[in-house]
Amino acid sequence: MMGTNLSKDRRIKMLEFLDNIRKLHTDDKSIISINEIENYLTEKKFGLVWEEHAERVDKELETQIPVFKEVKEREIHDNREEKYNFLLEGDNLHSLYLLNKTHTGKVDVIYIDPPYNTGNKDFKYNDQFVIKEDGFKHSKWLSFMEKRLKVARQLMSKEGVIFISIDDYEYGPLKLLCDEIFGEKNMVTSMIWQRKTGASDANGIATITEYILVYAKSSDKELWKKTFARNEESFDEKRYRRTDSYVEERGPYYPDNLDRGGLRYSDSLNYGIECPDGTVTYPNGRTEFLNDGWTWKWGKEKVKWGLENGYIEFEKSKNKKSGWAVKYKNYLYVDNEGNSIDRSAPYKNLILDILNGEGTTEINQVVGKKKFNNPKPLRLIKHLIQLIDNKNAMVLDFFAGSGTTGQAVLELNQFDGGKRNFILCTNNENNICETVTYPRLKNTIKGYSFEGKKEVLLFEKKLTQTDLKNVNKIFEKVETIKKEQHDKYTKFKTSFKKGIYELYGVLEKNGKTKPVPANLKYYKTDYINRCSDGELYISEQLMKHITEMIQLEYQIRLDQQTYIVLKNDEEKDKILLYIKNLKKCKRIFKPSFVFFTTEDMRKIQEIEIEVVTIPDYYFTEELREVGEL
């Protein structure tokens, strides 16, 4: 719903007029009326404006303090060296509220696949499906998304990036909302994904694509160069056909004209260069100085350097008056100043060859046949995560659904040796978290049996001319992989399409996948009543959930051996009695009201244990609000 348009100048004049009226009226009734008019005038009157809606969870947060409660029997501890991943069951606004205490500025990659608000029972608002006929369906969806995206931005690290899947129904409003929350300059791109090949039953024109909006926390383009991975196979190596005496250090090269026309003219770039036969040539093959708009691309000093170091060559030319064309060499391994260079290009915003139907097949393989509409394919999520050049990224998905993002992170780590971690937030509607999301993550970690055939990518390489000359080295690497993996797969399969050579491990019928060693904790959201028996009682109740917050922030397990949490002075005194036996301990967490003496700290530091004060920001604000009630 768009607001009434009032010019800025008119609003300023009306506000000044109200200030004059306010000085003349001091009674409460008049002041209240004036303030109401002022509020209306200062409301947003441009851009995306909609009817605000309060959610059930907003109401709950007014009277209750959200907490996490661990479901300990669902913990998976399969890798002692790795940090924990987390599955958070409950309303994602509840989870985001708590994540804002533990992960502000720490999340590197966010992927979300929110409800598309099609009116086909895909979006619930306050436990009711929003139907097509609902006159407030767009404003409800925007209110819902705004709350969550605002917190998402706070969670993002300096290099953080968010990917948001969406289709035609809400693309326009979502784009405007993201421009407002993340900043228009922070939009990286709108990716187009071809999700299917056709729709024969479509009316008019078949829609076979969706969008993925991409925004960065920072608008610094130089930072983007470090954040986003580059496609090392994107350049055409076939262009680099020529070689010279520098080939071993510089690689092959291709020549390009040193002169150019039609751009900014400068006398300093219009000078003569001596050719091999003594002829002096000017830009555009002229034999004399003349301003015809043509100049050299390099200045005199750089040309001198290029001639001395073999970066310039001369070619006979019948089309040039001087008889010579001056060219500079573009080498494969170095730039035209002799610096090593990475010949690559940004990835493109078009995604092809990944069909949506893959997602359903993948769920069926991991957890059996479950009813889940349109799960995103693993290959799509893996592609998005790999666009970020950070193998240690913290990945968040707060519309996790069936858990595709979690499986994608686990399998990517297995493929490229990364140490990414994930946090997934999802509700338990139709028992999805318990019967689909958690089993999917568990089975991916433990390995799972399946019927049918499963192919696992073990190696891929886009073959260039240089690779073809050394193809035996690639085949040797492939054979090494086969030997290392021979007991894990039924057979191996190779593929060569569009210049890309791939090796797959194939698991035949009744096979079992390779385990992916990883750790996982399962939390449920819960509440503590703000009006319960005073601040002391509530403080005691909140302390019972401090463990969950520490584990979440530090991605660890408080096992009272490697990581210890103290909740009072009695526990502190007990630990000090046996301090010399705590050889495995790395860190002790304590509340701010538990103190160690100088002598205590000396003993602790002798065995290299770090002492961390439990952050007051976990629940301090809530306790202060309780004290004010």
Coordinates of C-alpha atoms in Angstrom, one line a residue, residues 33-582:
S33 CA -3.7 16.4 18.6
I34 CA -0.7 18.4 17.4
N35 CA 1.6 15.5 18.1
E36 CA -0.6 13.1 16.2
I37 CA -0.6 15.4 13.1
E38 CA 3.2 15.8 13.4
N39 CA 3.6 12.0 13.5
Y40 CA 1.5 11.6 10.4
L41 CA 3.6 14.3 8.6
T42 CA 6.9 12.6 9.6
E43 CA 5.8 9.1 8.6
K44 CA 7.5 7.7 5.5
K45 CA 5.8 9.0 2.4
F46 CA 7.9 7.4 -0.3
G47 CA 9.3 4.1 -1.4
L48 CA 7.8 0.9 -0.1
V49 CA 5.1 1.5 2.5
W50 CA 2.7 -1.1 3.8
E51 CA 0.2 -1.8 6.5
E52 CA 2.1 -3.1 9.6
H53 CA 0.9 -6.3 11.1
A54 CA 1.8 -7.7 14.6
E55 CA 2.6 -11.5 14.7
R56 CA 1.7 -13.9 17.5
V57 CA 5.4 -14.2 18.3
D58 CA 5.7 -10.4 18.8
K59 CA 2.9 -10.6 21.4
E60 CA 4.6 -13.5 23.1
L61 CA 7.9 -11.6 23.4
E62 CA 6.1 -8.8 25.3
T63 CA 5.4 -11.1 28.2
Q64 CA 7.9 -13.9 27.9
I65 CA 11.7 -14.2 27.6
P66 CA 12.8 -16.6 24.8
V67 CA 15.4 -19.3 25.6
F68 CA 16.8 -22.4 23.9
K69 CA 16.5 -25.8 25.5
E70 CA 18.8 -28.6 24.2
V71 CA 17.5 -32.0 23.2
K72 CA 20.5 -33.9 24.5
E73 CA 19.5 -37.3 23.1
R74 CA 19.8 -35.9 19.6
E75 CA 23.3 -34.6 19.9
I76 CA 25.7 -36.0 17.3
H77 CA 29.4 -36.0 18.3
D78 CA 31.4 -37.6 15.5
N79 CA 34.5 -35.4 15.2
R80 CA 36.4 -34.3 18.3
E81 CA 38.3 -31.7 16.3
E82 CA 35.4 -29.9 14.7
K83 CA 33.2 -27.2 16.0
Y84 CA 29.5 -27.9 16.4
N85 CA 26.7 -27.2 13.9
F86 CA 23.2 -26.3 15.2
L87 CA 19.6 -27.2 14.4
L88 CA 17.2 -24.8 16.1
E89 CA 13.6 -25.9 16.2
G90 CA 10.9 -23.2 16.7
D91 CA 9.7 -19.9 15.2
N92 CA 12.6 -18.4 13.3
L93 CA 12.0 -14.9 14.7
H94 CA 12.4 -16.4 18.2
S95 CA 15.7 -18.1 17.1
L96 CA 16.9 -14.9 15.4
Y97 CA 16.2 -12.9 18.5
L98 CA 18.6 -15.2 20.5
L99 CA 21.2 -15.5 17.6
N100 CA 21.4 -11.7 17.7
K101 CA 23.0 -12.1 21.2
T102 CA 25.5 -14.8 20.2
H103 CA 26.3 -14.2 16.5
T104 CA 26.0 -10.4 15.7
G105 CA 28.6 -9.7 13.0
K106 CA 29.7 -13.3 12.8
V107 CA 27.7 -14.9 9.9
D108 CA 29.5 -15.0 6.6
V109 CA 26.8 -16.6 4.4
I110 CA 23.0 -16.5 4.7
Y111 CA 20.8 -18.5 2.3
I112 CA 17.0 -18.4 2.8
D113 CA 14.1 -19.9 0.8
P114 CA 11.2 -18.0 2.4
P115 CA 7.5 -18.7 1.5
Y116 CA 6.7 -17.2 -1.9
N117 CA 3.3 -16.0 -0.8
T118 CA 1.5 -17.5 -3.9
G119 CA -1.7 -18.0 -2.0
N120 CA -1.5 -21.8 -2.5
K121 CA -1.0 -22.7 1.2
D122 CA 2.7 -21.8 1.2
F123 CA 2.7 -18.9 3.7
K124 CA 1.2 -19.0 7.2
Y125 CA 0.7 -15.9 9.2
N126 CA -0.3 -16.3 12.9
D127 CA -1.1 -20.0 12.2
Q128 CA -3.4 -19.2 9.3
F129 CA -2.7 -19.7 5.6
V130 CA -2.7 -16.5 3.7
I131 CA -5.0 -16.9 0.7
K132 CA -5.0 -15.2 -2.7
E133 CA -8.2 -13.3 -1.8
D134 CA -6.7 -11.7 1.3
G135 CA -6.5 -8.0 0.7
F136 CA -3.6 -7.7 3.1
K137 CA -1.6 -10.7 1.8
H138 CA 1.3 -8.5 0.5
S139 CA 1.5 -6.3 3.7
K140 CA 1.4 -9.4 5.9
W141 CA 4.3 -10.9 4.0
L142 CA 6.3 -7.7 4.0
S143 CA 5.8 -7.3 7.8
F144 CA 6.9 -10.9 8.3
M145 CA 10.0 -10.6 6.1
E146 CA 11.1 -7.1 7.4
K147 CA 11.4 -8.3 11.0
R148 CA 13.6 -11.2 10.0
L149 CA 15.8 -9.5 7.4
K150 CA 16.6 -6.6 9.8
V151 CA 18.0 -9.1 12.3
A152 CA 19.7 -11.0 9.4
R153 CA 21.6 -7.8 8.5
Q154 CA 22.8 -7.4 12.1
L155 CA 24.1 -11.0 12.1
M156 CA 26.1 -10.6 8.9
S157 CA 29.9 -10.2 9.2
K158 CA 31.7 -7.4 7.4
E159 CA 32.2 -9.7 4.4
G160 CA 28.8 -11.2 4.9
V161 CA 26.5 -12.0 1.9
I162 CA 22.8 -13.0 1.9
F163 CA 21.1 -15.1 -0.9
I164 CA 17.3 -15.0 -1.0
S165 CA 15.3 -17.3 -3.3
I166 CA 12.1 -15.8 -4.7
D167 CA 9.7 -15.9 -7.7
D168 CA 7.6 -13.5 -9.6
Y169 CA 4.9 -13.1 -6.9
E170 CA 6.9 -11.0 -4.4
Y171 CA 10.1 -10.3 -6.4
G172 CA 9.4 -6.5 -6.8
P173 CA 8.4 -5.8 -3.1
L174 CA 11.3 -8.0 -1.8
K175 CA 13.8 -6.1 -4.0
L176 CA 12.5 -2.7 -2.6
L177 CA 12.5 -4.1 1.0
C178 CA 16.1 -5.3 0.6
D179 CA 17.2 -2.0 -0.9
E180 CA 15.9 -0.3 2.2
I181 CA 17.3 -2.8 4.8
F182 CA 20.7 -3.6 3.2
G183 CA 21.1 -0.6 1.0
E184 CA 20.6 -0.2 -2.7
K185 CA 24.4 0.0 -3.2
N186 CA 24.8 -3.2 -1.4
M187 CA 22.9 -5.2 -4.0
V188 CA 25.4 -7.5 -5.8
T189 CA 23.0 -9.0 -8.4
S190 CA 19.7 -10.7 -9.1
M191 CA 20.6 -14.2 -10.1
I192 CA 18.3 -16.0 -12.6
W193 CA 17.9 -19.8 -12.1
Q194 CA 16.4 -22.0 -14.7
R195 CA 14.6 -24.4 -12.4
K196 CA 12.8 -26.5 -15.1
T197 CA 12.9 -27.0 -18.9
G198 CA 9.3 -26.3 -19.7
A199 CA 5.6 -26.1 -18.7
S200 CA 3.3 -27.3 -21.4
D201 CA 0.2 -26.4 -19.4
A202 CA 1.2 -22.7 -18.9
N203 CA -1.1 -19.9 -20.0
G204 CA 0.6 -17.4 -22.4
I205 CA 4.3 -17.8 -21.7
A206 CA 5.8 -20.5 -19.6
T207 CA 7.7 -19.3 -16.6
I208 CA 10.7 -21.7 -16.0
T209 CA 12.9 -19.4 -13.9
E210 CA 13.2 -18.1 -10.4
Y211 CA 15.4 -15.4 -8.8
I212 CA 18.0 -15.3 -6.1
L213 CA 18.6 -11.8 -4.8
V214 CA 22.2 -11.3 -3.5
Y215 CA 23.1 -8.5 -1.1
A216 CA 26.4 -7.8 0.7
K217 CA 26.8 -6.3 4.2
S218 CA 29.3 -3.8 2.8
S219 CA 29.0 -1.7 -0.4
D220 CA 32.8 -1.6 -0.7
K221 CA 33.5 -3.1 -4.2
E222 CA 37.2 -3.7 -3.3
L223 CA 36.0 -5.9 -0.4
W224 CA 33.7 -7.8 -2.8
K225 CA 36.8 -8.8 -4.8
K226 CA 38.1 -10.6 -1.7
T227 CA 34.7 -12.0 -0.7
F228 CA 33.5 -13.6 -3.9
A229 CA 35.3 -16.5 -5.6
R230 CA 36.3 -16.1 -9.2
N231 CA 35.9 -18.5 -12.0
E232 CA 39.4 -19.7 -12.9
E233 CA 38.1 -21.5 -16.0
S234 CA 36.3 -18.5 -17.4
F235 CA 39.0 -17.1 -19.7
D236 CA 39.7 -18.5 -23.2
E237 CA 43.1 -20.1 -23.0
K238 CA 43.0 -20.8 -26.7
R239 CA 43.8 -17.1 -27.3
Y240 CA 47.3 -17.6 -25.8
R241 CA 48.9 -19.3 -28.8
R242 CA 52.2 -17.6 -29.3
T243 CA 55.4 -18.2 -27.3
D244 CA 58.7 -16.5 -27.0
S245 CA 61.9 -16.9 -25.0
Y246 CA 60.0 -15.9 -21.8
V247 CA 57.5 -18.7 -22.0
E248 CA 58.6 -20.6 -18.9
E249 CA 58.1 -17.7 -16.6
R250 CA 55.4 -15.8 -18.4
G251 CA 53.6 -18.5 -20.3
P252 CA 52.2 -18.1 -23.8
Y253 CA 50.7 -14.8 -25.1
Y254 CA 48.5 -13.1 -27.6
P255 CA 49.3 -9.7 -29.1
D256 CA 47.1 -6.6 -29.0
N257 CA 47.4 -3.2 -30.7
L258 CA 49.2 -0.6 -28.7
D259 CA 47.3 2.3 -30.3
R260 CA 43.7 3.3 -29.9
G261 CA 41.3 5.9 -31.1
G262 CA 38.0 7.5 -30.1
L263 CA 38.9 7.9 -26.4
R264 CA 40.3 10.9 -24.5
Y265 CA 43.1 12.5 -26.5
S266 CA 46.4 13.5 -24.9
D267 CA 49.6 15.0 -26.6
S268 CA 51.7 13.1 -24.1
L269 CA 50.4 9.8 -25.6
N270 CA 51.0 10.9 -29.2
Y271 CA 54.7 10.4 -29.9
G272 CA 56.9 8.5 -32.2
I273 CA 58.3 5.0 -31.7
E274 CA 61.2 3.7 -33.7
C275 CA 60.6 0.5 -35.6
P276 CA 63.2 -2.3 -36.4
D277 CA 64.1 -0.7 -39.8
G278 CA 64.6 2.8 -38.3
T279 CA 61.1 4.1 -39.4
V280 CA 59.4 6.2 -36.7
T281 CA 55.7 5.4 -36.4
Y282 CA 53.0 7.3 -34.6
P283 CA 49.6 6.1 -33.4
N284 CA 47.3 4.9 -36.2
G285 CA 50.4 4.2 -38.4
R286 CA 51.1 7.9 -39.0
T287 CA 54.6 9.0 -39.9
E288 CA 54.3 12.4 -38.3
F289 CA 52.7 14.1 -35.3
L290 CA 49.0 14.9 -35.9
N291 CA 46.0 15.1 -33.7
D292 CA 43.5 12.7 -35.4
G293 CA 42.2 11.4 -32.1
W294 CA 44.6 8.4 -32.0
T295 CA 47.1 7.8 -29.1
W296 CA 49.3 5.0 -27.7
K297 CA 47.8 3.1 -24.7
W298 CA 51.2 3.4 -22.8
G299 CA 53.3 6.4 -22.0
K300 CA 56.9 6.9 -23.2
E301 CA 58.5 5.4 -20.1
K302 CA 56.4 2.3 -20.1
V303 CA 57.1 1.8 -23.8
K304 CA 60.8 2.0 -23.1
W305 CA 60.4 -0.6 -20.4
G306 CA 58.3 -2.8 -22.7
L307 CA 60.9 -2.7 -25.4
E308 CA 63.7 -3.5 -23.0
N309 CA 61.8 -6.4 -21.4
G310 CA 60.2 -8.0 -24.5
Y311 CA 56.6 -6.9 -23.9
I312 CA 56.4 -5.1 -27.3
E313 CA 56.6 -6.6 -30.8
F314 CA 56.4 -5.1 -34.3
E315 CA 54.5 -6.5 -37.2
K316 CA 54.7 -5.5 -40.9
S317 CA 51.4 -3.9 -42.0
K318 CA 50.3 -2.9 -45.5
N319 CA 47.4 -0.9 -44.0
K320 CA 49.7 1.4 -42.0
K321 CA 51.4 4.4 -43.7
S322 CA 54.5 3.7 -41.7
G323 CA 54.4 0.0 -42.7
W324 CA 54.4 -1.1 -39.1
A325 CA 51.9 -2.1 -36.4
V326 CA 53.1 -1.8 -32.8
K327 CA 51.6 -4.4 -30.4
Y328 CA 52.0 -5.4 -26.8
K329 CA 52.0 -8.9 -25.5
N330 CA 49.3 -10.3 -23.1
Y331 CA 50.9 -13.1 -21.3
L332 CA 49.0 -15.9 -19.5
Y333 CA 50.8 -15.8 -16.2
V334 CA 51.8 -12.1 -15.8
D335 CA 50.2 -8.7 -16.5
N336 CA 51.8 -6.1 -18.7
E337 CA 53.9 -4.8 -15.8
G338 CA 55.5 -8.2 -15.1
N339 CA 53.4 -9.0 -12.0
S340 CA 52.0 -12.5 -11.5
I341 CA 48.3 -12.6 -12.4
D342 CA 45.3 -14.9 -11.8
R343 CA 43.5 -15.2 -15.1
S344 CA 39.9 -15.5 -13.9
A345 CA 36.6 -13.7 -14.1
P346 CA 33.6 -13.2 -11.8
Y347 CA 30.9 -15.9 -11.9
K348 CA 27.8 -15.0 -13.9
N349 CA 24.3 -14.5 -12.5
L350 CA 22.8 -17.1 -14.7
I351 CA 22.4 -20.6 -13.3
L352 CA 21.6 -23.4 -15.8
D353 CA 21.7 -27.2 -15.8
I354 CA 20.3 -27.6 -12.2
L355 CA 16.7 -28.7 -12.2
N356 CA 14.4 -28.4 -9.2
G357 CA 13.3 -32.0 -9.4
E358 CA 16.7 -33.1 -8.1
G359 CA 15.7 -31.8 -4.6
T360 CA 12.9 -34.3 -4.2
T361 CA 15.1 -37.2 -5.3
E362 CA 17.8 -36.2 -2.8
I363 CA 15.4 -36.1 0.2
N364 CA 13.9 -39.5 -0.8
Q365 CA 17.4 -41.0 -0.9
V366 CA 18.4 -39.6 2.5
V367 CA 15.3 -40.0 4.6
G368 CA 12.9 -42.1 2.5
K369 CA 9.8 -40.8 0.7
K370 CA 8.5 -37.7 2.6
K371 CA 6.0 -35.2 1.5
F372 CA 7.9 -31.9 1.1
N373 CA 7.0 -29.4 -1.6
N374 CA 9.8 -28.2 -3.9
P375 CA 12.9 -28.7 -1.8
K376 CA 15.9 -26.8 -3.4
P377 CA 18.5 -29.0 -5.1
L378 CA 21.8 -29.6 -3.3
R379 CA 23.8 -28.5 -6.3
L380 CA 22.1 -25.1 -6.3
I381 CA 22.9 -24.4 -2.6
K382 CA 26.5 -25.8 -3.0
H383 CA 27.0 -23.4 -6.0
L384 CA 25.8 -20.4 -4.0
I385 CA 28.0 -21.3 -1.0
Q386 CA 31.0 -21.8 -3.3
L387 CA 30.6 -18.3 -4.7
I388 CA 32.0 -17.1 -1.4
D389 CA 35.7 -17.5 -1.2
N390 CA 35.8 -18.7 2.4
K391 CA 36.1 -22.4 3.3
N392 CA 35.7 -21.5 7.0
A393 CA 32.4 -19.6 6.5
M394 CA 29.6 -19.6 9.1
V395 CA 26.5 -20.4 7.1
L396 CA 23.0 -19.6 8.3
D397 CA 19.6 -20.7 6.9
F398 CA 16.6 -19.5 9.0
F399 CA 14.0 -21.0 6.6
A400 CA 15.8 -24.3 6.6
G401 CA 12.8 -26.5 5.7
S402 CA 14.1 -30.0 4.8
G403 CA 17.7 -29.1 5.7
T404 CA 19.2 -28.9 2.2
T405 CA 21.7 -26.1 3.3
G406 CA 23.0 -28.3 6.1
Q407 CA 23.6 -31.3 3.9
A408 CA 25.2 -29.0 1.3
V409 CA 27.7 -27.6 3.8
L410 CA 28.6 -31.1 5.1
E411 CA 29.2 -32.5 1.6
L412 CA 31.1 -29.4 0.4
N413 CA 33.5 -29.7 3.4
Q414 CA 34.0 -33.4 2.5
F415 CA 34.7 -32.4 -1.1
D416 CA 37.1 -29.5 -0.7
G417 CA 38.4 -30.0 2.8
G418 CA 36.6 -26.9 4.1
K419 CA 35.7 -26.3 7.7
R420 CA 32.4 -24.4 7.2
N421 CA 29.7 -24.6 9.9
F422 CA 26.0 -24.1 9.8
I423 CA 23.1 -23.0 11.9
L424 CA 19.6 -24.0 10.6
C425 CA 16.4 -22.6 12.0
T426 CA 13.0 -24.2 11.1
N427 CA 9.7 -24.8 12.7
N428 CA 8.2 -28.2 13.3
E429 CA 5.1 -27.8 11.3
N430 CA 3.8 -31.3 10.3
N431 CA 6.8 -32.7 12.3
I432 CA 9.2 -31.7 9.6
C433 CA 12.1 -30.9 11.9
E434 CA 11.9 -34.2 13.7
T435 CA 11.0 -36.4 10.8
V436 CA 12.9 -34.8 7.9
T437 CA 15.4 -32.1 8.8
Y438 CA 17.1 -33.8 11.7
P439 CA 17.1 -37.3 10.1
R440 CA 18.6 -35.8 7.0
L441 CA 21.5 -34.2 8.8
K442 CA 22.0 -37.3 11.0
N443 CA 22.0 -39.7 8.0
T444 CA 24.4 -37.4 6.1
I445 CA 26.8 -37.4 9.0
K446 CA 26.5 -41.1 9.8
G447 CA 26.1 -42.4 6.3
Y448 CA 22.9 -43.9 5.1
S449 CA 21.6 -46.9 3.1
F450 CA 19.5 -46.3 0.1
E451 CA 17.8 -48.0 -2.9
G452 CA 18.7 -47.0 -6.4
K453 CA 21.9 -45.4 -7.6
K454 CA 23.8 -42.4 -6.1
E455 CA 26.7 -40.6 -7.7
V456 CA 29.2 -38.6 -5.7
L457 CA 31.5 -36.1 -7.4
L458 CA 35.1 -36.8 -6.4
F459 CA 37.0 -34.7 -8.9
E460 CA 36.3 -32.1 -11.6
K461 CA 38.6 -30.1 -13.9
K462 CA 37.9 -27.9 -16.9
L463 CA 40.6 -29.0 -19.4
T464 CA 42.6 -26.3 -21.1
Q465 CA 45.2 -26.6 -23.8
T466 CA 47.9 -26.7 -21.1
D467 CA 46.1 -29.5 -19.3
L468 CA 45.8 -31.5 -22.6
K469 CA 49.6 -31.3 -22.9
N470 CA 50.0 -32.8 -19.4
V471 CA 46.9 -35.0 -19.5
N472 CA 48.9 -37.9 -18.0
K473 CA 49.2 -36.0 -14.7
I474 CA 45.5 -35.6 -14.5
F475 CA 44.9 -39.3 -15.2
E476 CA 47.5 -40.2 -12.5
K477 CA 45.6 -38.0 -10.0
V478 CA 42.3 -39.7 -11.0
E479 CA 43.8 -43.1 -10.5
T480 CA 45.1 -42.1 -7.1
I481 CA 41.6 -41.0 -6.1
K482 CA 40.2 -44.3 -7.3
K483 CA 42.7 -46.3 -5.2
E484 CA 42.0 -44.2 -2.1
Q485 CA 38.2 -44.5 -2.5
H486 CA 38.0 -48.1 -4.0
D487 CA 36.4 -49.6 -0.9
K488 CA 33.7 -46.9 -0.6
Y489 CA 32.0 -47.1 -4.0
T490 CA 30.7 -49.9 -6.2
K491 CA 32.3 -48.4 -9.3
F492 CA 33.6 -45.2 -10.8
K493 CA 32.2 -43.1 -13.7
T494 CA 33.9 -40.4 -15.7
S495 CA 32.2 -37.7 -17.7
F496 CA 33.4 -35.1 -20.2
K497 CA 31.0 -32.3 -21.1
K498 CA 31.6 -28.7 -22.2
G499 CA 35.3 -29.2 -21.6
I500 CA 34.9 -30.3 -18.0
Y501 CA 36.3 -33.7 -17.0
E502 CA 34.5 -35.2 -13.9
L503 CA 35.0 -38.3 -11.8
Y504 CA 32.1 -39.8 -9.8
G505 CA 32.0 -42.5 -7.2
V506 CA 28.9 -44.6 -7.9
L507 CA 26.9 -46.4 -5.2
E508 CA 24.6 -49.1 -6.7
K509 CA 21.4 -50.5 -5.4
N510 CA 21.2 -51.1 -1.6
G511 CA 24.4 -49.0 -1.2
K512 CA 25.6 -46.9 1.7
T513 CA 27.1 -43.4 1.6
K514 CA 30.4 -42.5 3.1
P515 CA 30.0 -40.8 6.6
V516 CA 30.8 -37.2 6.9
P517 CA 32.4 -36.7 10.4
A518 CA 30.7 -33.7 12.0
N519 CA 29.1 -32.5 15.2
L520 CA 25.5 -31.4 15.7
K521 CA 23.4 -30.0 18.5
Y522 CA 19.6 -29.9 18.5
Y523 CA 17.8 -27.0 20.3
K524 CA 14.2 -26.2 20.8
T525 CA 12.9 -22.8 21.5
D526 CA 11.1 -22.2 24.9
Y527 CA 9.9 -19.3 27.0
I528 CA 10.2 -18.0 30.6
N529 CA 7.4 -15.8 31.9
R530 CA 8.6 -12.3 32.5
C531 CA 6.0 -11.9 35.4
S532 CA 7.1 -15.0 37.4
D533 CA 7.9 -14.5 41.1
G534 CA 10.4 -11.7 40.8
E535 CA 13.8 -11.0 39.3
L536 CA 15.8 -13.5 41.5
Y537 CA 13.6 -16.4 40.4
I538 CA 13.8 -15.4 36.7
S539 CA 17.6 -15.0 37.0
E540 CA 17.8 -18.5 38.3
Q541 CA 15.6 -19.8 35.5
L542 CA 17.7 -18.0 32.9
M543 CA 20.9 -19.5 34.3
K544 CA 19.6 -22.9 33.5
H545 CA 19.8 -21.9 29.8
I546 CA 23.2 -20.2 29.9
T547 CA 24.8 -23.5 28.8
E548 CA 22.9 -23.5 25.5
M549 CA 23.9 -19.9 24.8
I550 CA 27.6 -20.5 25.5
Q551 CA 27.6 -23.7 23.3
L552 CA 25.9 -21.8 20.5
E553 CA 28.2 -18.8 20.5
Y554 CA 31.5 -20.8 20.8
Q555 CA 30.2 -23.9 18.8
I556 CA 31.4 -26.3 21.5
R557 CA 30.1 -28.9 23.9
L558 CA 30.3 -28.0 27.6
D559 CA 31.3 -31.5 28.8
Q560 CA 32.8 -30.3 32.1
Q561 CA 36.1 -31.7 31.0
T562 CA 37.5 -29.9 27.9
Y563 CA 35.0 -27.0 28.4
I564 CA 33.7 -26.2 31.9
V565 CA 31.0 -23.9 33.0
L566 CA 30.7 -22.7 36.6
K567 CA 27.4 -21.4 37.9
N568 CA 28.3 -20.4 41.5
D569 CA 31.1 -20.1 44.0
E570 CA 30.6 -23.7 45.3
E571 CA 31.4 -25.1 41.8
K572 CA 34.4 -22.7 41.5
D573 CA 35.8 -24.0 44.9
K574 CA 35.3 -27.6 43.8
I575 CA 37.2 -27.0 40.5
L576 CA 40.1 -25.3 42.3
L577 CA 40.6 -28.4 44.5
Y578 CA 41.2 -30.5 41.5
I579 CA 42.8 -27.9 39.2
K580 CA 45.9 -30.0 38.6
N581 CA 43.9 -32.8 37.2
L582 CA 42.3 -30.7 34.5

